[in-house]
Every structure is written in C-alpha cells, then in structure tokens.
Coordinates of C-alpha atoms in Angstrom, one line a residue:
Chain A
X183 CA -68.5 97.7 23.3
X184 CA -64.9 96.4 23.6
X185 CA -66.1 93.1 24.9
X186 CA -67.4 92.3 21.4
X187 CA -64.0 92.6 19.8
X188 CA -62.8 89.7 21.9
X189 CA -65.5 87.3 20.6
X190 CA -64.0 84.4 18.8
X191 CA -64.9 84.2 15.2
X192 CA -67.1 86.1 12.8
X193 CA -70.6 84.5 13.3
X194 CA -71.3 86.2 16.6
X195 CA -70.3 89.5 15.2
X196 CA -72.6 89.0 12.2
X197 CA -75.5 88.1 14.5
X198 CA -75.0 91.2 16.6
X199 CA -74.6 93.3 13.5
X200 CA -77.8 91.9 12.1
X201 CA -79.6 92.7 15.4
X202 CA -78.4 96.3 15.3
X203 CA -79.4 96.6 11.6
X204 CA -82.9 95.3 12.4
X205 CA -83.2 97.7 15.3
X206 CA -82.1 100.7 13.1
X207 CA -84.6 99.6 10.3
X208 CA -87.4 99.4 12.8
X209 CA -86.5 102.8 14.3
X210 CA -86.6 104.4 10.8
X211 CA -89.8 102.7 9.9
X212 CA -91.7 103.6 13.1
X213 CA -90.2 107.1 13.4
X214 CA -91.3 107.7 17.0
X215 CA -89.2 109.2 19.9
X216 CA -89.9 106.1 21.9
X217 CA -87.8 104.0 19.5
X218 CA -84.6 105.8 18.9
X219 CA -82.1 104.4 16.4
X220 CA -78.7 102.9 17.0
X221 CA -76.6 106.1 16.4
X222 CA -78.9 108.1 18.7
X223 CA -78.6 105.5 21.4
X224 CA -74.8 105.2 21.0
X225 CA -74.6 109.0 21.2
X226 CA -76.2 108.9 24.6
X227 CA -73.2 106.9 26.0
X228 CA -70.6 109.7 26.5
X229 CA -72.9 111.7 28.7
X230 CA -74.0 108.6 30.6
X231 CA -70.5 107.5 31.3
X232 CA -69.5 111.0 32.5
X233 CA -72.5 111.1 34.8
X234 CA -71.4 109.9 38.3
X235 CA -75.0 109.0 39.1
X236 CA -75.1 106.5 36.2
X237 CA -71.9 104.9 37.3
X238 CA -73.1 104.7 40.9
X239 CA -76.3 103.0 39.7
X240 CA -74.4 100.5 37.7
X241 CA -72.0 99.9 40.5
X242 CA -74.9 99.3 43.0
X243 CA -76.4 96.8 40.6
X244 CA -73.2 94.9 40.1
X245 CA -72.4 94.9 43.8
X246 CA -75.8 93.3 44.6
X247 CA -75.4 90.8 41.8
X248 CA -71.9 89.7 42.9
X249 CA -72.9 89.5 46.6
X250 CA -76.1 87.7 45.8
X251 CA -74.4 85.2 43.5
X252 CA -71.7 84.4 46.0
X253 CA -74.2 83.9 48.8
X254 CA -76.3 81.7 46.6
X255 CA -73.3 79.5 45.8
X256 CA -72.4 79.2 49.5
X257 CA -76.0 78.1 50.2
X258 CA -76.8 76.1 47.2
X259 CA -73.7 74.0 46.6
X260 CA -73.7 72.2 50.0
X261 CA -77.5 71.7 49.8
X262 CA -77.3 70.3 46.2
X263 CA -74.3 68.0 46.9
X264 CA -75.9 66.6 50.1
X265 CA -79.1 66.0 48.2
X266 CA -77.1 64.1 45.6
X267 CA -75.5 61.9 48.1
X268 CA -78.4 61.3 50.5
X269 CA -81.7 59.9 49.3
X270 CA -83.5 60.9 52.4
X271 CA -82.3 64.5 52.3
X272 CA -83.2 64.7 48.6
X273 CA -86.8 63.4 49.3
X274 CA -87.1 66.0 52.0
X275 CA -85.9 68.9 49.8
X276 CA -87.4 68.0 46.5
X277 CA -91.0 69.1 47.3
X278 CA -89.8 72.4 48.6
X279 CA -87.8 73.0 45.5
X280 CA -90.6 72.0 43.2
X281 CA -92.9 74.5 44.9
X282 CA -90.4 77.4 44.8
X283 CA -88.8 76.8 41.4
X284 CA -91.7 78.1 39.2
X285 CA -92.5 81.1 41.4
X286 CA -90.9 84.2 39.7
X287 CA -88.6 85.4 42.4
X288 CA -89.3 89.1 41.6
X289 CA -92.9 88.3 42.7
X290 CA -91.5 87.9 46.2
X291 CA -90.1 91.4 46.1
X292 CA -93.2 93.1 47.6
X293 CA -93.3 90.8 50.5
X294 CA -89.6 91.1 51.2
X295 CA -89.8 94.8 50.8
X296 CA -92.5 94.9 53.4
X297 CA -90.2 93.2 55.9
X298 CA -86.8 94.3 54.9
X299 CA -87.3 97.6 53.2
X300 CA -86.3 98.7 49.7
X301 CA -82.6 98.7 50.2
X302 CA -79.7 96.4 49.3
X303 CA -80.8 93.5 51.6
X304 CA -84.1 92.9 49.9
X305 CA -82.7 93.0 46.4
X306 CA -79.7 90.9 47.2
X307 CA -81.9 88.4 48.9
X308 CA -84.1 88.0 45.9
X309 CA -81.0 87.3 43.8
X310 CA -79.9 84.7 46.3
X311 CA -83.2 82.9 46.0
X312 CA -83.4 83.0 42.2
X313 CA -79.8 81.9 41.7
X314 CA -79.9 79.1 44.3
X315 CA -82.5 77.0 42.6
X316 CA -80.7 76.2 39.3
X317 CA -77.4 75.8 41.2
X318 CA -79.0 73.4 43.7
X319 CA -80.6 71.3 40.9
X320 CA -77.4 71.0 38.9
X321 CA -75.3 70.3 42.0
X322 CA -77.8 67.6 43.0
X323 CA -77.8 66.1 39.5
X324 CA -74.0 66.2 39.4
X325 CA -73.5 64.7 42.8
X326 CA -76.1 62.0 42.2
X327 CA -74.5 60.9 39.0
X328 CA -71.0 60.3 40.5
X329 CA -70.1 56.7 39.6
X330 CA -70.3 54.6 42.7
X331 CA -67.2 52.6 41.7
X332 CA -65.1 55.8 41.6
X333 CA -66.1 56.3 45.3
X334 CA -65.3 52.6 46.0
X335 CA -61.9 53.0 44.4
X336 CA -61.2 56.0 46.6
X337 CA -62.5 54.1 49.7
X338 CA -60.2 51.2 48.9
X339 CA -57.3 53.6 49.0
X340 CA -58.3 54.4 52.6
X341 CA -60.2 57.6 52.0
X342 CA -62.8 58.4 54.6
X343 CA -66.4 59.3 53.8
X344 CA -66.2 63.1 54.3
X345 CA -62.9 63.2 52.4
X346 CA -64.6 61.3 49.5
X347 CA -67.4 63.9 49.5
X348 CA -64.9 66.7 49.2
X349 CA -62.3 65.2 47.0
X350 CA -64.2 62.8 44.8
X351 CA -67.9 63.9 44.6
X352 CA -67.1 67.6 44.3
X353 CA -64.6 67.4 41.4
X354 CA -66.6 64.7 39.7
X355 CA -69.7 66.8 39.9
X356 CA -67.9 70.1 39.0
X357 CA -68.8 70.1 35.2
X358 CA -72.5 69.8 36.0
X359 CA -72.2 72.3 38.9
X360 CA -70.7 74.8 36.4
X361 CA -73.6 74.4 34.1
X362 CA -75.9 75.4 37.0
X363 CA -73.6 78.4 37.7
X364 CA -73.9 79.6 34.1
X365 CA -77.6 79.5 34.3
X366 CA -77.3 81.2 37.7
X367 CA -75.3 84.1 36.2
X368 CA -78.1 84.9 33.6
X369 CA -80.7 84.6 36.3
X370 CA -78.8 86.9 38.6
X371 CA -78.6 89.5 35.9
X372 CA -82.4 89.2 35.1
X373 CA -83.3 89.3 38.8
X374 CA -81.0 92.2 39.5
X375 CA -82.8 94.4 37.0
X376 CA -86.3 93.3 37.8
X377 CA -85.9 93.7 41.5
X378 CA -84.6 97.3 40.9
X379 CA -87.6 98.0 38.8
X380 CA -89.9 97.0 41.6
X381 CA -88.0 98.6 44.5
X382 CA -86.9 101.8 42.7
X383 CA -84.1 103.2 44.7
X384 CA -80.9 102.6 42.9
X385 CA -79.5 100.4 40.1
X386 CA -79.7 99.8 36.4
X387 CA -83.4 98.9 36.6
X388 CA -84.2 102.0 38.6
X389 CA -82.3 104.1 36.0
X390 CA -84.3 102.6 33.2
X391 CA -87.6 103.5 34.8
X392 CA -86.5 107.0 35.9
X393 CA -85.3 107.8 32.3
X394 CA -88.6 106.5 31.0
X395 CA -90.5 108.9 33.4
X396 CA -88.4 111.8 32.0
X397 CA -88.9 110.6 28.4
X398 CA -85.2 110.1 28.0
X399 CA -85.6 107.2 25.6
X400 CA -82.0 107.1 24.4
X401 CA -80.9 106.5 28.0
X402 CA -83.5 103.6 28.4
X403 CA -82.1 101.9 25.3
X404 CA -78.5 102.6 26.3
X405 CA -79.1 100.9 29.7
X406 CA -80.6 97.9 28.0
X407 CA -77.5 97.7 25.8
X408 CA -75.4 97.9 29.0
X409 CA -77.3 94.9 30.5
X410 CA -76.8 93.0 27.2
X411 CA -73.1 93.7 27.1
X412 CA -72.8 92.7 30.7
X413 CA -74.4 89.4 29.9
X414 CA -72.0 88.7 27.0
X415 CA -68.9 89.8 29.0
X416 CA -69.8 87.7 32.0
X417 CA -70.6 84.7 29.7
X418 CA -67.2 84.9 28.0
X419 CA -65.4 85.3 31.3
X420 CA -67.3 82.3 32.7
X421 CA -66.6 80.2 29.7
X422 CA -62.8 80.9 30.1
X423 CA -63.1 79.9 33.8
X424 CA -65.0 76.7 32.9
X425 CA -62.4 75.6 30.4
X426 CA -59.6 76.2 32.9
X427 CA -61.4 74.3 35.6
X428 CA -62.9 71.4 33.8
X429 CA -61.0 71.1 30.6
X430 CA -60.5 67.4 31.6
X431 CA -64.2 66.7 31.2
X432 CA -66.1 65.7 28.0
X433 CA -68.3 68.6 27.0
X434 CA -71.6 68.8 28.8
X435 CA -74.8 69.5 26.9
X436 CA -75.8 73.1 26.1
X437 CA -77.4 75.1 28.8
X438 CA -81.2 75.7 28.8
X439 CA -81.6 79.1 30.2
X440 CA -84.5 79.4 32.6
X441 CA -86.4 82.6 32.9
X442 CA -86.7 84.3 36.3
Chain B
X164 CA -54.8 35.0 54.1
X165 CA -56.8 32.1 55.5
X166 CA -60.3 32.0 54.1
X167 CA -63.6 33.4 53.2
X168 CA -66.9 31.8 54.0
X169 CA -70.3 33.4 54.0
X170 CA -74.0 33.2 53.6
X171 CA -76.1 36.2 52.8
X172 CA -79.3 37.6 51.4
X173 CA -80.0 40.7 49.5
X174 CA -83.2 42.7 49.0
X175 CA -84.2 44.0 45.6
X176 CA -87.8 45.0 45.7
X177 CA -88.8 42.2 48.0
X178 CA -86.5 39.6 49.5
X179 CA -84.2 38.3 46.9
X180 CA -81.7 35.6 47.6
X181 CA -78.8 36.6 45.4
X182 CA -76.2 34.5 46.9
X183 CA -76.8 31.5 49.1
X184 CA -74.5 29.7 51.4
X185 CA -71.2 30.6 49.8
X186 CA -68.1 29.0 51.3
X187 CA -64.9 30.0 49.6
X188 CA -61.3 29.8 50.8
X189 CA -58.5 31.3 48.8
X190 CA -54.9 30.8 49.6
X191 CA -52.3 33.5 49.6
X192 CA -50.8 34.0 46.1
X193 CA -53.5 32.1 44.4
X194 CA -55.2 33.3 41.2
X195 CA -58.8 32.3 41.4
X196 CA -61.5 33.1 38.8
X197 CA -65.1 33.2 39.6
X198 CA -67.0 32.1 36.5
X199 CA -70.7 32.2 35.9
X200 CA -73.6 33.6 33.9
X201 CA -74.7 37.2 34.4
X202 CA -77.0 37.6 37.4
X203 CA -75.4 34.8 39.4
X204 CA -74.0 37.3 42.0
X205 CA -70.4 36.8 41.2
X206 CA -69.7 40.6 41.2
X207 CA -71.6 41.0 44.4
X208 CA -69.4 38.4 46.0
X209 CA -66.4 40.4 45.0
X210 CA -67.9 43.7 46.3
X211 CA -68.5 42.0 49.6
X212 CA -64.9 40.9 49.7
X213 CA -63.9 44.5 49.0
X214 CA -66.1 45.7 51.8
X215 CA -68.2 47.9 49.5
X216 CA -71.4 45.9 50.1
X217 CA -72.3 44.3 53.4
X218 CA -73.4 40.7 53.5
X219 CA -76.8 40.0 55.0
X220 CA -75.4 37.1 56.9
X221 CA -72.3 35.1 57.2
X222 CA -68.8 36.4 57.7
X223 CA -65.8 37.3 55.6
X224 CA -62.3 37.3 56.8
X225 CA -59.0 38.3 55.3
X226 CA -56.2 36.7 57.2
X227 CA -57.4 36.8 60.8
X228 CA -59.3 40.0 60.5
X229 CA -63.0 40.3 59.6
X230 CA -63.9 42.5 56.7
X231 CA -65.9 45.5 57.9
X232 CA -65.3 48.0 55.1
X233 CA -63.0 48.8 52.2
X234 CA -59.2 48.9 52.9
X235 CA -56.0 49.3 51.0
X236 CA -55.2 45.6 51.6
X237 CA -57.8 44.8 48.9
X238 CA -57.5 46.6 45.6
X239 CA -60.4 46.7 43.2
X240 CA -60.3 46.9 39.4
X241 CA -63.6 47.5 37.8
X242 CA -65.0 46.8 34.3
X243 CA -66.0 50.5 34.2
X244 CA -62.4 51.6 35.0
X245 CA -63.7 54.2 37.5
X246 CA -60.6 56.5 36.9
X247 CA -60.7 60.0 38.3
X248 CA -61.3 62.0 35.1
X249 CA -59.9 65.3 36.6
X250 CA -56.5 63.6 37.2
X251 CA -53.9 62.8 34.6
X252 CA -52.6 59.3 34.2
X253 CA -49.8 60.1 36.6
X254 CA -52.2 61.8 39.0
X255 CA -54.5 58.7 39.0
X256 CA -51.7 56.2 39.6
X257 CA -50.1 58.3 42.3
X258 CA -53.4 59.0 44.0
X259 CA -53.5 56.0 46.3
X260 CA -49.9 56.5 47.4
X261 CA -50.5 60.1 48.2
X262 CA -53.6 59.0 50.1
X263 CA -51.4 56.7 52.2
X264 CA -49.2 59.6 53.1
X265 CA -46.3 58.9 50.7
X266 CA -44.5 62.1 49.7
X267 CA -45.2 63.5 46.3
X268 CA -41.8 62.9 44.8
X269 CA -41.7 59.3 46.0
X270 CA -45.3 58.6 45.0
X271 CA -44.7 60.0 41.5
X272 CA -41.5 58.0 41.0
X273 CA -43.3 54.8 41.9
X274 CA -46.3 55.8 39.7
X275 CA -44.0 56.4 36.8
X276 CA -42.4 53.0 37.2
X277 CA -45.8 51.3 37.2
X278 CA -47.1 53.3 34.2
X279 CA -44.0 52.1 32.3
X280 CA -44.7 48.5 33.5
X281 CA -48.3 48.6 32.0
X282 CA -46.9 50.1 28.8
X283 CA -48.1 53.7 29.0
X284 CA -44.7 55.4 29.4
X285 CA -45.5 58.3 27.1
X286 CA -49.0 59.0 28.4
X287 CA -48.3 60.3 31.9
X288 CA -49.8 63.7 31.2
X289 CA -52.9 62.5 29.4
X290 CA -56.4 62.7 30.9
X291 CA -58.6 59.6 31.0
X292 CA -60.9 61.0 28.3
X293 CA -58.0 61.0 25.9
X294 CA -57.3 57.3 26.3
X295 CA -58.8 54.2 24.7
X296 CA -60.7 51.6 26.8
X297 CA -57.7 49.3 26.9
X298 CA -55.4 52.1 28.0
X299 CA -57.8 53.2 30.7
X300 CA -57.9 49.7 32.1
X301 CA -54.1 49.7 32.1
X302 CA -54.1 52.9 34.1
X303 CA -56.7 51.5 36.5
X304 CA -54.6 48.4 37.1
X305 CA -51.5 50.5 37.7
X306 CA -53.5 52.7 40.1
X307 CA -54.5 49.7 42.2
X308 CA -51.1 48.1 42.1
X309 CA -49.5 51.4 43.2
X310 CA -50.7 51.1 46.8
X311 CA -49.6 47.4 46.9
X312 CA -52.7 45.6 48.0
X313 CA -52.2 42.0 49.1
X314 CA -55.3 41.0 47.2
X315 CA -56.5 42.2 43.8
X316 CA -60.3 42.1 43.2
X317 CA -60.9 42.2 39.5
X318 CA -64.5 42.6 38.4
X319 CA -64.7 41.6 34.7
X320 CA -61.8 44.0 34.1
X321 CA -61.6 43.2 30.4
X322 CA -65.3 42.8 29.8
X323 CA -65.7 46.2 28.0
X324 CA -62.8 45.7 25.7
X325 CA -62.6 44.4 22.1
X326 CA -61.2 40.9 21.6
X327 CA -57.8 42.0 20.5
X328 CA -57.2 44.4 23.3
X329 CA -58.6 41.9 25.7
X330 CA -56.1 39.3 24.7
X331 CA -53.2 41.7 25.0
X332 CA -54.3 42.8 28.5
X333 CA -54.7 39.1 29.6
X334 CA -51.1 38.4 28.5
X335 CA -49.8 41.5 30.2
X336 CA -51.7 40.8 33.4
X337 CA -50.4 37.3 33.5
X338 CA -46.8 38.4 33.2
X339 CA -47.3 41.1 35.8
X340 CA -48.9 38.5 38.1
X341 CA -46.2 35.8 37.5
X342 CA -43.7 38.4 38.7
X343 CA -45.2 39.4 42.1
X344 CA -47.8 36.7 42.7
X345 CA -50.5 38.6 44.5
X346 CA -53.7 36.9 45.5
X347 CA -56.2 37.6 42.7
X348 CA -59.9 37.1 42.6
X349 CA -61.0 37.5 39.0
X350 CA -64.7 37.7 38.1
X351 CA -65.4 36.8 34.5
X352 CA -68.0 35.1 32.2
X353 CA -65.3 34.0 29.7
X354 CA -64.3 30.4 30.1
X355 CA -61.1 30.9 28.0
X356 CA -60.0 33.8 30.1
X357 CA -60.6 32.0 33.3
X358 CA -58.7 28.9 32.2
X359 CA -55.9 30.9 30.7
X360 CA -55.2 33.0 33.8
X361 CA -56.2 30.9 36.8
X362 CA -54.9 28.4 39.3
X363 CA -58.5 27.6 40.2
X364 CA -61.9 28.3 38.6
X365 CA -65.0 28.6 40.8
X366 CA -68.1 28.0 38.8
X367 CA -71.3 29.6 40.0
X368 CA -75.0 29.0 39.2
X369 CA -77.8 31.5 39.2
X370 CA -81.0 32.2 41.3
X371 CA -79.8 31.9 43.9
X372 CA -76.1 32.2 43.3
X373 CA -74.3 29.1 44.5
X374 CA -70.9 27.6 44.0
X375 CA -71.5 24.8 41.6
X376 CA -67.9 23.5 41.0
X377 CA -64.4 24.3 42.1
X378 CA -61.9 23.3 39.4
X379 CA -58.2 23.3 39.8
X380 CA -56.4 24.3 36.6
X381 CA -53.2 22.3 36.7
X382 CA -51.4 23.9 33.7
X383 CA -47.7 24.7 34.1
X384 CA -46.5 28.3 34.5
X385 CA -45.3 30.6 33.1
X386 CA -48.0 30.2 30.6
X387 CA -47.8 31.3 27.0
X388 CA -50.9 31.7 25.0
X389 CA -49.5 30.0 21.9
X390 CA -48.4 26.9 23.8
X391 CA -51.6 26.7 25.9
X392 CA -54.1 26.8 23.0
X393 CA -52.5 23.7 21.6
X394 CA -52.3 22.0 25.0
X395 CA -54.9 19.2 25.2
X396 CA -55.3 19.8 29.0
X397 CA -56.2 23.4 28.3
X398 CA -58.8 22.3 25.7
X399 CA -60.1 19.7 28.1
X400 CA -60.7 22.3 30.8
X401 CA -62.4 24.7 28.5
X402 CA -64.8 22.0 27.2
X403 CA -65.6 20.7 30.7
X404 CA -66.2 24.2 32.1
X405 CA -68.4 25.1 29.2
X406 CA -70.5 22.0 29.7
X407 CA -70.8 22.8 33.4
X408 CA -72.2 26.2 32.6
X409 CA -74.5 24.9 30.0
X410 CA -75.9 22.4 32.5
X411 CA -76.9 25.3 34.9
X412 CA -80.7 24.9 35.5
X413 CA -81.5 28.4 34.4
X414 CA -82.9 27.8 30.9
X415 CA -86.1 29.7 30.3
X416 CA -85.8 32.3 33.0
X417 CA -84.8 35.0 30.6
X418 CA -87.5 37.7 30.4

C-alpha cells in the first residue's frame, strides 16, 4: 500500500478511502463469508506475502506482462508508424485491425492453448495481441498527424527519407504513441489476469480461482487489491516517464481506456 | 542563379489545372514577392521551387542544376512555423547545421549568434510551445538562415501573426536581408507587405494560376517604413497593384 502515499494531493486518497468505506459497509450489511471486510482482507496479507507460492504466482504474472508488453511494442510501433506514413499500407492493414480489435483477446485463449499449451507462451502471446492493437492505432494516428511542413523543413536541411521517419516522425508522434502505451498497460494487466483464469497453471488469476475453490475469500479479495495497486503504481510510474519524455508537448487529451 | 520556367498541371479529384504556363526568372540577390488571391497556386509554385512538390510538366532550375528534390541551397519558411516541438530554440536553430555535419560546439555558437540577431537572446532554452507566434516565426527564420541557403522560400511567413507583430517582423526581415542580400521568394496576399519588402512583385491570377503582371518596385534602399509610407511612389505602387488584383476575373467563383 506504500504506492498510495506517493499519490500527489488529497483527492485521490479521499476517493480510495471512500471506496474502502463503501466496501466495508457492504460487507457489514451483507454479512456473508464471500464478502469479507477491509480489515479481514488486509489481515490476509502478512500470510500471503510470506508464502513463496504467492510470490511465485505474482512474479510469473509480472514476467509475462512485461515480456508481452515489450514484444507488443516491438511489433506495434513499426506497424503503426508505417501505416501513418503510407496510405497503401494503412489501407491494407485497416480492415485486419477493424476485424481483430473488437474480439476479446482472452477469447482466443482456448484456440492458442490448443496449439501452444497452457504455459507462458500462450499467455504471453495473448497479451501481445491485446496490447498491440491500441498501440498500433495510436502510433498510426500520431504518425499520420505529423505536419508535412515539419518534414519538408527537415528535407531542406538535407535529411534523407529514412532519417526523417526516425528523427522527425517518431519524436513528433511520441506524445500520441505514449497515449497508446498507457492504454496498453491497462490492457496488459487485464489480459494477464483473464488469461490466467482460463489457463489455470500459475499467476495472479490462477491464485484467485484456486483460493475461490478452497473458499479462501480473504485471499481472493487480497489478490484483487494487489491487481488494483499494481495498476495504480504502473500508472504513476508511466506518468513520470511520460512527463520526462514529452514534457515539451502540449497536453494530449485524456485516455479512453478500452476493455479487453 | 539563372532562372525558373515551368508549366504544370495538378490533380485534385479530377484534373485540375492549378498553375498554367508559369515562366519566372529571378536574379541572384533579388527580393521577389509573389502576390495573388488565395487559391491562385502561389504557395504551390514555391513548394515546387523547394522540391517538395513535383511539377506535372515544365522544368525548374536553380543556377545550372535542375530541381529534383529539397536541398539546403533552398531554405523554406512556412506560415505554420513547422518548428520541431521537442527541440529547444537553440536545438531548432542548430538542427540544420548539425545535419550538415557541423560539430556541436560550432553549430551552437552559430545558432546563438543567429538567435541574438532575430532578437531572442534570452530564449535559447525555451520550447516552441512556450513562445508566441511572432517568436516562433523568428526561430523558424533563424533555423533556416543557420544552414545558409542561397535562396529563401518564404510562404506567407507573417500571415498568421497579428498586425503589430507582422510589422515588426517585416522591419526586422528587411534589415536582415539588406545586410546579406540573399535571393528571396516571398509569397503573400498583402499588397503593402509586397511593396514594402520587394524589388519586384509578381502578380498572379486564379483558376488556372497564371502570372498576370511583373512589377518592378523602384524604391530606394535601405527602406524605412516611416519614409516609405509618405513616399508618393510607394502609394502609387500599392494603388496600382490593388487595382490589378481587383481586376482579376474571378468574381463570383466563391462557393
């Protein structure tokens, strides 16, 4: 919970406090084992953290998320930027993206499991698919919106076409690319958990369902809290990175978070 | 620089003849304005000179060499500034020099000198988003002057500025130009601006874009705005050019 202390300002703390209060009130009102209160859930943490199995599950999840996210960037950024600079390529890619975007990527899990098993590869691959789409779209939009005259100015200085792509299009599109990355992080987190719930072998999602099977409701809620905190910490870290990288840019509009 | 002559056609939807049979020769060190209503293709003409847009027919030469693409001998300045927003003022002005292989220290020294010349001495570490329109255009001019192009291609550079800023930039551009006398092609739709700055004003008409008149502005240099506004020859030129543009047979084509 130390991540919360670094939040700037009071309003976010108030919001989280309100959420916890509502949770506690609901727990007291319902009075069922399947809705433990805040103290009971927090009390589950010491044991969880001491359990090497829990740590292994969380580490497995994070490893797949990081690898999947990195692979998605490596795939999506070149595709998106090329789409933004080549009309033909964009017209080729757009229908493919439009077909795949609305498909929940977790729905691909059964098919991928059939071919690649229930291990890391399948789950990482689903994260790669899910994260790629918003990143491609934002990289595409960013690269397409680069002012033609900025490129002309660079060309007049003697800069070649490939150099302009790398040294003008990429930095100019970076603010928009980072908007895509931020959406991508949230989607990676969602896909990470859902893929583990389908292919139950290791990970946070797996732990949640296993605990449910054993009626360890405190653990279920504790793991959901872990995912929430992960989301907040990643978002704060990303926001810092964004400010450092594109502090020169005028602020871009708020992110619409897509569901996976 | 010998001359530029060209004929070309451009497609927009169907076939659209944007510029037709343009012959234009500009001498080295000459300040020539291209004046005309919007949509007469005067900016397109400039983009073709810059090598950013290819002509459909005809040929463009700078000196003895045909124009096949952009090059550092022709430096553009756009109405939209087109600065690199991720670079500081210093980074923008030094960019072209670094691109030409000039070492960082030398490039930055030259950039600093130019930034001072355009009156932005204390703004070297600012980013473009922190500057006003007039300041951005000063940076853009310094950025282009930095790599020392033989020809400046200015596309309505002061068109997006308020009247006061515009006047100041005109004065400053004139004193910069009177010092190093580069060849300048200056696209504008302002008659005053064209007469004030130029040795020659080329008047264009619309649909298709053609050269309608080529007027020599025989006003003495160095020019000072206060003297010029009272000069009967200046007033005569402004009135004549305004009449020429009014006569353009394009009334009623507005949508």
